[in-house]
Amino acid sequence: MKKVFLFAVFLIAAVSMYAQTGAVIDFKDKSHDFGTIAEENGSVTCEFIFTNKGDAPLVISRVSASCGCTTPDWTKEPIAPGKTGFIKATYNAKGRPGQFVKQITVYSNAKDGNVTLTIKGNVTPKTASIGESYPYSIGDLKLKNINLPFYDVSNKGMKTDKIGIYNSGKSPLSVHFSRVPSHLVVTANPAVLNAGAQGEIVITYKGNAIKDWGARTDDVFLLLNNESRIANDRKISVSANIVEDFATLTPEQRAQAARIEVSSQNVDFGKIVSGEKSSQTVTIKNTGKSTLHIHKLSCEAGYLQAKIDRMSIAPGKIAKLNITLLPGKLRSGLNERISIISNDPARSNVIIRVSGTR
């Protein structure tokens, strides 16, 4: 009986010894909350402390972060049993306002395998300086933008928008405008901007005062104080897409409207021979109950010509759109668009894609 007891004790000790062989990584904490961080403070760092609770040296082979905004550091030398090491995590808050949760994975020879640590926090955005708020300069006049998109503008309506301005100089600035198109109204508020003061340029786009359709861009030139020089580096670009106003149409009027139907929205010239002029024709049919009016054909490529034999198409009738590729002007493959703008309330802008290879 005594021998059996001694054998059992020996067996338990042996199993325990075998079970304990190896490194064991034990972290005091596996997550850290930075709380609220100010973006202007830049990077923040926390440290995770661990202990090797095994009976063999612990070796950290590598540590990786879930994104490039987090930089890890760690104890590089082997950690003896009973000793401690560290994993550092540095989070770069600059340019990253808002809440974040990031993971750091620790790879080692520990028996339990890889360990995932977590950092989190909330970055409050920094207050932009006046210089940062007005990144564009025309002399001492700083502007928040030099491009003002109005997007869709009805041919029967108007839209108004603003651009913030700031006088960064030491003297008052009188702001004037030149070469303003008749469909734009442009004013500075105030007209004289004191040193260090902020104001705005107010632009009204009169869609009912322009005889055009589709996308267009107009330039307005700025003049400061008594200057008269017109220059491309002193202008604001105003863009818009002029569309027909179908909002007031009743269901009955829509049912009686014109309908555009094209024989193909993809025209392929195939293999293009240099210096050889070629043409293709697309048929446009009015399947509606009112006259189809083609407001505008638009093609920006200088080596393509788009001509239609009639701009008004009676119900049930057709028109022919001739697309010509001009010789000698194409330097690479062909990939262009032709826009057909009409009074069809369901399809007011039809795009034909034109392609070909060299």
CSV table of C-alpha atoms in Angstrom, one decimal:
chain,number,residue,atom,x,y,z
A,1,MET,CA,0.0,0.0,0.0
A,2,LYS,CA,2.9,2.3,0.9
A,3,LYS,CA,4.5,1.6,-2.5
A,4,VAL,CA,1.3,2.4,-4.3
A,5,PHE,CA,1.0,5.7,-2.5
A,6,LEU,CA,4.6,6.7,-3.3
A,7,PHE,CA,4.1,5.7,-6.9
A,8,ALA,CA,1.0,7.9,-7.1
A,9,VAL,CA,2.8,10.9,-5.6
A,10,PHE,CA,5.7,10.4,-8.0
A,11,LEU,CA,3.3,10.2,-11.0
A,12,ILE,CA,1.4,13.4,-10.0
A,13,ALA,CA,4.7,15.3,-9.6
A,14,ALA,CA,5.9,14.0,-12.9
A,15,VAL,CA,2.7,15.0,-14.7
A,16,SER,CA,2.8,18.4,-13.0
A,17,MET,CA,6.4,18.9,-14.0
A,18,TYR,CA,5.6,18.0,-17.6
A,19,ALA,CA,2.6,20.3,-17.6
A,20,GLN,CA,4.5,23.3,-16.4
A,21,THR,CA,7.3,23.0,-19.0
A,22,GLY,CA,7.4,26.1,-21.2
A,23,ALA,CA,6.8,29.9,-21.1
A,24,VAL,CA,3.5,31.4,-20.0
A,25,ILE,CA,2.6,35.0,-20.7
A,26,ASP,CA,0.3,36.7,-18.2
A,27,PHE,CA,-0.9,40.3,-18.7
A,28,LYS,CA,-2.0,42.5,-15.8
A,29,ASP,CA,-4.5,44.2,-18.3
A,30,LYS,CA,-5.3,43.4,-21.9
A,31,SER,CA,-7.1,46.6,-22.7
A,32,HIS,CA,-6.5,50.4,-22.2
A,33,ASP,CA,-8.9,53.3,-22.6
A,34,PHE,CA,-7.2,56.6,-23.3
A,35,GLY,CA,-10.4,58.4,-22.7
A,36,THR,CA,-10.7,61.8,-24.4
A,37,ILE,CA,-7.7,62.9,-26.4
A,38,ALA,CA,-7.1,66.3,-28.0
A,39,GLU,CA,-6.0,65.9,-31.6
A,40,GLU,CA,-3.5,68.8,-31.3
A,41,ASN,CA,-1.6,66.8,-28.7
A,42,GLY,CA,-0.5,64.3,-31.3
A,43,SER,CA,0.5,60.8,-30.2
A,44,VAL,CA,-0.4,59.0,-27.0
A,45,THR,CA,1.3,55.9,-25.5
A,46,CYS,CA,0.2,53.2,-23.0
A,47,GLU,CA,2.2,50.3,-21.6
A,48,PHE,CA,0.9,46.7,-21.0
A,49,ILE,CA,3.0,44.9,-18.4
A,50,PHE,CA,3.2,41.1,-18.5
A,51,THR,CA,4.9,38.4,-16.4
A,52,ASN,CA,6.4,35.1,-17.5
A,53,LYS,CA,4.7,32.6,-15.2
A,54,GLY,CA,6.1,29.6,-16.9
A,55,ASP,CA,9.4,27.7,-16.3
A,56,ALA,CA,11.2,28.5,-19.6
A,57,PRO,CA,12.4,31.8,-21.1
A,58,LEU,CA,9.6,33.8,-22.9
A,59,VAL,CA,10.5,35.3,-26.3
A,60,ILE,CA,8.4,37.9,-28.0
A,61,SER,CA,8.9,37.2,-31.8
A,62,ARG,CA,6.9,40.2,-33.1
A,63,VAL,CA,4.0,42.5,-32.3
A,64,SER,CA,1.6,43.8,-35.0
A,65,ALA,CA,-1.0,46.5,-34.9
A,66,SER,CA,-4.3,46.5,-36.8
A,67,CYS,CA,-3.5,49.7,-38.6
A,68,GLY,CA,-0.6,52.1,-39.4
A,69,CYS,CA,-1.9,54.7,-36.9
A,70,THR,CA,-0.7,52.5,-34.0
A,71,THR,CA,3.0,51.8,-33.5
A,72,PRO,CA,4.0,49.0,-31.1
A,73,ASP,CA,7.2,48.5,-29.1
A,74,TRP,CA,8.1,45.6,-26.8
A,75,THR,CA,10.8,43.8,-24.7
A,76,LYS,CA,13.3,42.4,-27.2
A,77,GLU,CA,15.4,40.2,-24.9
A,78,PRO,CA,14.1,36.8,-23.5
A,79,ILE,CA,12.2,37.2,-20.3
A,80,ALA,CA,13.2,34.7,-17.6
A,81,PRO,CA,10.6,32.8,-15.5
A,82,GLY,CA,9.1,35.1,-12.9
A,83,LYS,CA,10.3,38.2,-14.6
A,84,THR,CA,8.3,41.0,-16.3
A,85,GLY,CA,8.3,42.6,-19.7
A,86,PHE,CA,6.3,45.3,-21.6
A,87,ILE,CA,4.3,46.0,-24.7
A,88,LYS,CA,3.9,49.6,-25.6
A,89,ALA,CA,1.3,51.0,-28.0
A,90,THR,CA,1.5,54.5,-29.4
A,91,TYR,CA,-1.6,55.9,-31.2
A,92,ASN,CA,-1.2,58.9,-33.6
A,93,ALA,CA,-4.3,61.0,-33.1
A,94,LYS,CA,-3.3,63.7,-35.6
A,95,GLY,CA,-5.8,63.9,-38.4
A,96,ARG,CA,-8.0,61.2,-36.9
A,97,PRO,CA,-10.8,62.8,-34.9
A,98,GLY,CA,-13.5,60.6,-33.5
A,99,GLN,CA,-13.7,57.4,-31.6
A,100,PHE,CA,-11.2,54.5,-32.2
A,101,VAL,CA,-10.7,50.9,-31.2
A,102,LYS,CA,-7.4,49.2,-32.3
A,103,GLN,CA,-5.9,45.8,-31.7
A,104,ILE,CA,-2.3,44.8,-31.1
A,105,THR,CA,-1.4,41.1,-31.5
A,106,VAL,CA,1.5,39.7,-29.5
A,107,TYR,CA,3.3,36.7,-31.1
A,108,SER,CA,5.6,34.7,-28.8
A,109,ASN,CA,6.7,31.2,-27.7
A,110,ALA,CA,4.1,31.2,-24.9
A,111,LYS,CA,2.1,28.0,-24.4
A,112,ASP,CA,-1.2,29.7,-24.8
A,113,GLY,CA,-0.4,31.1,-28.3
A,114,ASN,CA,-0.9,34.7,-29.5
A,115,VAL,CA,-2.5,37.4,-27.3
A,116,THR,CA,-4.6,40.3,-28.5
A,117,LEU,CA,-4.5,43.6,-26.7
A,118,THR,CA,-7.0,46.5,-27.3
A,119,ILE,CA,-6.6,50.3,-27.1
A,120,LYS,CA,-9.5,52.7,-27.5
A,121,GLY,CA,-10.4,56.4,-27.0
A,122,ASN,CA,-12.1,59.4,-28.5
A,123,VAL,CA,-10.1,62.1,-30.3
A,124,THR,CA,-11.6,65.6,-30.2
A,125,PRO,CA,-10.8,67.6,-33.4
A,126,LYS,CA,-8.5,70.5,-33.1
A,127,THR,CA,-9.8,74.0,-33.7
A,128,ALA,CA,-8.7,75.2,-37.1
A,129,SER,CA,-6.7,78.4,-37.3
A,130,ILE,CA,-7.9,81.2,-39.5
A,131,GLY,CA,-5.1,80.3,-42.0
A,132,GLU,CA,-6.2,76.7,-42.2
A,133,SER,CA,-9.9,77.7,-42.7
A,134,TYR,CA,-8.9,79.9,-45.7
A,135,PRO,CA,-6.4,77.9,-47.7
A,136,TYR,CA,-6.6,79.9,-50.9
A,137,SER,CA,-4.9,83.3,-51.4
A,138,ILE,CA,-5.4,86.2,-53.8
A,139,GLY,CA,-3.0,88.8,-52.5
A,140,ASP,CA,-3.9,89.5,-48.9
A,141,LEU,CA,-7.4,88.1,-49.5
A,142,LYS,CA,-7.8,84.5,-48.2
A,143,LEU,CA,-10.7,82.4,-49.5
A,144,LYS,CA,-12.2,79.1,-48.2
A,145,ASN,CA,-12.7,78.0,-51.8
A,146,ILE,CA,-12.0,79.2,-55.4
A,147,ASN,CA,-14.5,76.7,-57.0
A,148,LEU,CA,-18.2,77.0,-56.3
A,149,PRO,CA,-20.4,74.1,-57.6
A,150,PHE,CA,-24.1,74.8,-57.8
A,151,TYR,CA,-24.8,71.3,-59.2
A,152,ASP,CA,-28.3,71.1,-60.7
A,153,VAL,CA,-29.9,74.5,-61.5
A,154,SER,CA,-33.4,74.7,-63.0
A,155,ASN,CA,-33.8,76.6,-66.2
A,156,LYS,CA,-36.7,78.4,-64.5
A,157,GLY,CA,-35.1,79.1,-61.1
A,158,MET,CA,-32.2,80.6,-59.1
A,159,LYS,CA,-29.7,79.4,-56.5
A,160,THR,CA,-27.5,81.3,-54.1
A,161,ASP,CA,-24.3,80.2,-52.4
A,162,LYS,CA,-21.4,81.8,-50.5
A,163,ILE,CA,-17.6,81.6,-50.3
A,164,GLY,CA,-16.0,82.7,-47.0
A,165,ILE,CA,-13.2,85.4,-47.2
A,166,TYR,CA,-10.7,86.8,-44.8
A,167,ASN,CA,-8.4,89.8,-44.9
A,168,SER,CA,-4.9,88.7,-43.7
A,169,GLY,CA,-3.3,92.0,-44.4
A,170,LYS,CA,-2.8,95.1,-42.3
A,171,SER,CA,-4.9,97.5,-44.5
A,172,PRO,CA,-8.6,97.4,-45.6
A,173,LEU,CA,-9.4,95.6,-48.8
A,174,SER,CA,-12.0,96.7,-51.3
A,175,VAL,CA,-13.3,93.6,-53.2
A,176,HIS,CA,-14.6,94.0,-56.8
A,177,PHE,CA,-15.4,91.6,-59.6
A,178,SER,CA,-14.8,91.7,-63.4
A,179,ARG,CA,-16.1,89.8,-66.4
A,180,VAL,CA,-19.2,88.6,-64.5
A,181,PRO,CA,-21.6,86.7,-66.8
A,182,SER,CA,-25.1,88.1,-67.1
A,183,HIS,CA,-26.6,85.0,-65.4
A,184,LEU,CA,-24.5,85.5,-62.3
A,185,VAL,CA,-24.9,88.1,-59.5
A,186,VAL,CA,-21.7,88.5,-57.5
A,187,THR,CA,-21.2,90.7,-54.5
A,188,ALA,CA,-18.8,91.0,-51.6
A,189,ASN,CA,-20.2,91.4,-48.1
A,190,PRO,CA,-18.9,93.7,-46.8
A,191,ALA,CA,-17.6,95.5,-49.9
A,192,VAL,CA,-14.6,96.8,-47.9
A,193,LEU,CA,-13.0,94.2,-45.6
A,194,ASN,CA,-11.1,95.6,-42.7
A,195,ALA,CA,-7.7,94.1,-41.7
A,196,GLY,CA,-8.2,90.8,-39.8
A,197,ALA,CA,-11.9,90.8,-40.7
A,198,GLN,CA,-14.0,88.0,-42.2
A,199,GLY,CA,-16.7,88.2,-44.8
A,200,GLU,CA,-18.2,86.4,-47.7
A,201,ILE,CA,-18.6,86.5,-51.5
A,202,VAL,CA,-22.3,85.9,-52.3
A,203,ILE,CA,-23.1,84.4,-55.8
A,204,THR,CA,-26.6,84.0,-57.2
A,205,TYR,CA,-27.0,81.7,-60.3
A,206,LYS,CA,-29.9,82.7,-62.4
A,207,GLY,CA,-30.9,79.6,-64.4
A,208,ASN,CA,-33.8,81.6,-66.0
A,209,ALA,CA,-31.3,84.0,-67.5
A,210,ILE,CA,-29.1,81.6,-69.4
A,211,LYS,CA,-29.7,80.0,-72.8
A,212,ASP,CA,-27.7,76.8,-72.2
A,213,TRP,CA,-28.2,73.3,-71.0
A,214,GLY,CA,-26.1,70.7,-69.2
A,215,ALA,CA,-22.8,71.2,-67.5
A,216,ARG,CA,-21.0,74.5,-67.8
A,217,THR,CA,-18.3,76.5,-65.9
A,218,ASP,CA,-17.9,80.3,-65.8
A,219,ASP,CA,-15.0,82.3,-64.4
A,220,VAL,CA,-15.3,85.4,-62.3
A,221,PHE,CA,-12.2,87.6,-61.8
A,222,LEU,CA,-11.4,89.4,-58.5
A,223,LEU,CA,-10.0,92.9,-58.3
A,224,LEU,CA,-8.6,94.2,-55.0
A,225,ASN,CA,-8.7,98.0,-54.1
A,226,ASN,CA,-7.9,100.0,-57.2
A,227,GLU,CA,-6.2,97.3,-59.3
A,228,SER,CA,-7.4,96.5,-62.8
A,229,ARG,CA,-5.2,93.5,-63.7
A,230,ILE,CA,-7.2,90.5,-64.9
A,231,ALA,CA,-5.2,87.3,-64.2
A,232,ASN,CA,-6.0,83.6,-64.2
A,233,ASP,CA,-4.6,83.3,-60.6
A,234,ARG,CA,-7.3,85.8,-59.4
A,235,LYS,CA,-10.5,84.1,-60.3
A,236,ILE,CA,-13.4,82.0,-58.9
A,237,SER,CA,-14.8,79.2,-61.1
A,238,VAL,CA,-18.6,78.7,-60.9
A,239,SER,CA,-20.0,75.5,-62.2
A,240,ALA,CA,-23.6,74.2,-62.7
A,241,ASN,CA,-25.7,71.7,-64.6
A,242,ILE,CA,-28.6,73.5,-66.2
A,243,VAL,CA,-31.7,71.2,-66.2
A,244,GLU,CA,-35.3,71.6,-67.4
A,245,ASP,CA,-37.8,72.0,-64.6
A,246,PHE,CA,-40.2,69.0,-64.7
A,247,ALA,CA,-41.3,69.3,-61.1
A,248,THR,CA,-44.6,71.0,-61.9
A,249,LEU,CA,-45.7,68.5,-64.5
A,250,THR,CA,-48.9,66.7,-63.7
A,251,PRO,CA,-49.2,62.9,-64.3
A,252,GLU,CA,-51.4,63.7,-67.3
A,253,GLN,CA,-48.7,66.0,-68.7
A,254,ARG,CA,-46.0,63.4,-68.2
A,255,ALA,CA,-48.1,60.9,-70.0
A,256,GLN,CA,-48.4,63.3,-73.0
A,257,ALA,CA,-44.7,64.2,-72.9
A,258,ALA,CA,-42.0,63.4,-75.5
A,259,ARG,CA,-40.0,60.2,-75.2
A,260,ILE,CA,-36.5,59.7,-76.5
A,261,GLU,CA,-35.3,56.4,-77.8
A,262,VAL,CA,-31.8,55.8,-79.4
A,263,SER,CA,-30.9,52.9,-81.6
A,264,SER,CA,-27.6,52.4,-79.6
A,265,GLN,CA,-25.9,53.9,-76.6
A,266,ASN,CA,-22.6,52.3,-77.4
A,267,VAL,CA,-20.8,53.1,-80.7
A,268,ASP,CA,-17.6,51.1,-81.4
A,269,PHE,CA,-15.4,52.3,-84.2
A,270,GLY,CA,-13.3,49.1,-83.8
A,271,LYS,CA,-9.8,49.2,-85.0
A,272,ILE,CA,-8.9,52.8,-85.9
A,273,VAL,CA,-6.6,53.4,-88.9
A,274,SER,CA,-4.4,56.5,-88.4
A,275,GLY,CA,-5.4,59.4,-90.8
A,276,GLU,CA,-8.6,57.7,-92.0
A,277,LYS,CA,-11.9,59.5,-91.5
A,278,SER,CA,-14.8,57.3,-90.4
A,279,SER,CA,-18.4,57.9,-89.3
A,280,GLN,CA,-21.3,56.0,-87.7
A,281,THR,CA,-24.9,56.9,-87.4
A,282,VAL,CA,-27.3,56.6,-84.4
A,283,THR,CA,-31.1,56.9,-84.9
A,284,ILE,CA,-33.1,59.0,-82.4
A,285,LYS,CA,-36.8,58.3,-82.3
A,286,ASN,CA,-39.6,60.1,-80.5
A,287,THR,CA,-41.9,57.5,-79.0
A,288,GLY,CA,-43.9,60.0,-77.0
A,289,LYS,CA,-47.0,62.1,-77.7
A,290,SER,CA,-45.4,65.6,-77.9
A,291,THR,CA,-42.6,67.1,-80.0
A,292,LEU,CA,-39.2,66.0,-78.8
A,293,HIS,CA,-36.8,69.0,-78.6
A,294,ILE,CA,-33.1,68.3,-78.5
A,295,HIS,CA,-31.7,71.1,-76.4
A,296,LYS,CA,-28.0,70.4,-76.7
A,297,LEU,CA,-25.5,67.9,-78.1
A,298,SER,CA,-22.3,67.9,-76.0
A,299,CYS,CA,-19.0,66.3,-76.9
A,300,GLU,CA,-15.8,67.5,-75.4
A,301,ALA,CA,-13.4,65.5,-77.5
A,302,GLY,CA,-11.8,67.6,-80.3
A,303,TYR,CA,-11.4,64.6,-82.6
A,304,LEU,CA,-15.1,63.8,-82.6
A,305,GLN,CA,-18.0,65.6,-84.3
A,306,ALA,CA,-21.6,65.0,-83.4
A,307,LYS,CA,-24.2,66.4,-85.8
A,308,ILE,CA,-28.0,65.8,-85.8
A,309,ASP,CA,-30.1,66.5,-88.9
A,310,ARG,CA,-33.0,68.0,-86.9
A,311,MET,CA,-33.4,69.4,-83.3
A,312,SER,CA,-37.2,68.9,-83.1
A,313,ILE,CA,-38.7,65.5,-83.7
A,314,ALA,CA,-42.4,65.0,-84.1
A,315,PRO,CA,-44.1,62.0,-82.4
A,316,GLY,CA,-43.3,58.8,-84.2
A,317,LYS,CA,-40.6,60.4,-86.3
A,318,ILE,CA,-36.8,59.9,-86.2
A,319,ALA,CA,-33.6,62.0,-86.5
A,320,LYS,CA,-30.2,60.8,-87.5
A,321,LEU,CA,-27.1,61.6,-85.3
A,322,ASN,CA,-23.9,61.4,-87.3
A,323,ILE,CA,-20.7,60.7,-85.2
A,324,THR,CA,-17.5,61.4,-87.1
A,325,LEU,CA,-14.0,60.5,-86.1
A,326,LEU,CA,-11.6,63.1,-87.5
A,327,PRO,CA,-8.3,61.8,-88.9
A,328,GLY,CA,-5.0,62.6,-87.5
A,329,LYS,CA,-6.2,64.0,-84.1
A,330,LEU,CA,-6.5,60.8,-82.1
A,331,ARG,CA,-3.3,59.8,-80.3
A,332,SER,CA,-4.5,56.8,-78.3
A,333,GLY,CA,-7.6,54.6,-77.8
A,334,LEU,CA,-11.0,56.1,-78.1
A,335,ASN,CA,-13.2,56.3,-75.0
A,336,GLU,CA,-15.5,59.3,-75.0
A,337,ARG,CA,-19.1,60.4,-74.3
A,338,ILE,CA,-21.7,62.3,-76.2
A,339,SER,CA,-24.5,63.8,-74.2
A,340,ILE,CA,-28.0,64.4,-75.6
A,341,ILE,CA,-30.1,66.8,-73.5
A,342,SER,CA,-33.8,66.9,-74.4
A,343,ASN,CA,-37.3,67.7,-73.0
A,344,ASP,CA,-38.0,64.1,-72.2
A,345,PRO,CA,-38.9,64.2,-68.4
A,346,ALA,CA,-38.0,60.6,-67.9
A,347,ARG,CA,-34.6,60.7,-69.7
A,348,SER,CA,-33.6,64.3,-70.0
A,349,ASN,CA,-29.9,63.4,-70.5
A,350,VAL,CA,-28.9,60.4,-72.6
A,351,ILE,CA,-25.3,59.4,-72.8
A,352,ILE,CA,-23.8,57.6,-75.9
A,353,ARG,CA,-20.4,56.0,-75.2
A,354,VAL,CA,-18.0,56.1,-78.1
A,355,SER,CA,-15.1,53.6,-78.2
A,356,GLY,CA,-12.3,52.3,-80.4
A,357,THR,CA,-8.7,50.9,-80.4
A,358,ARG,CA,-5.5,52.0,-82.1
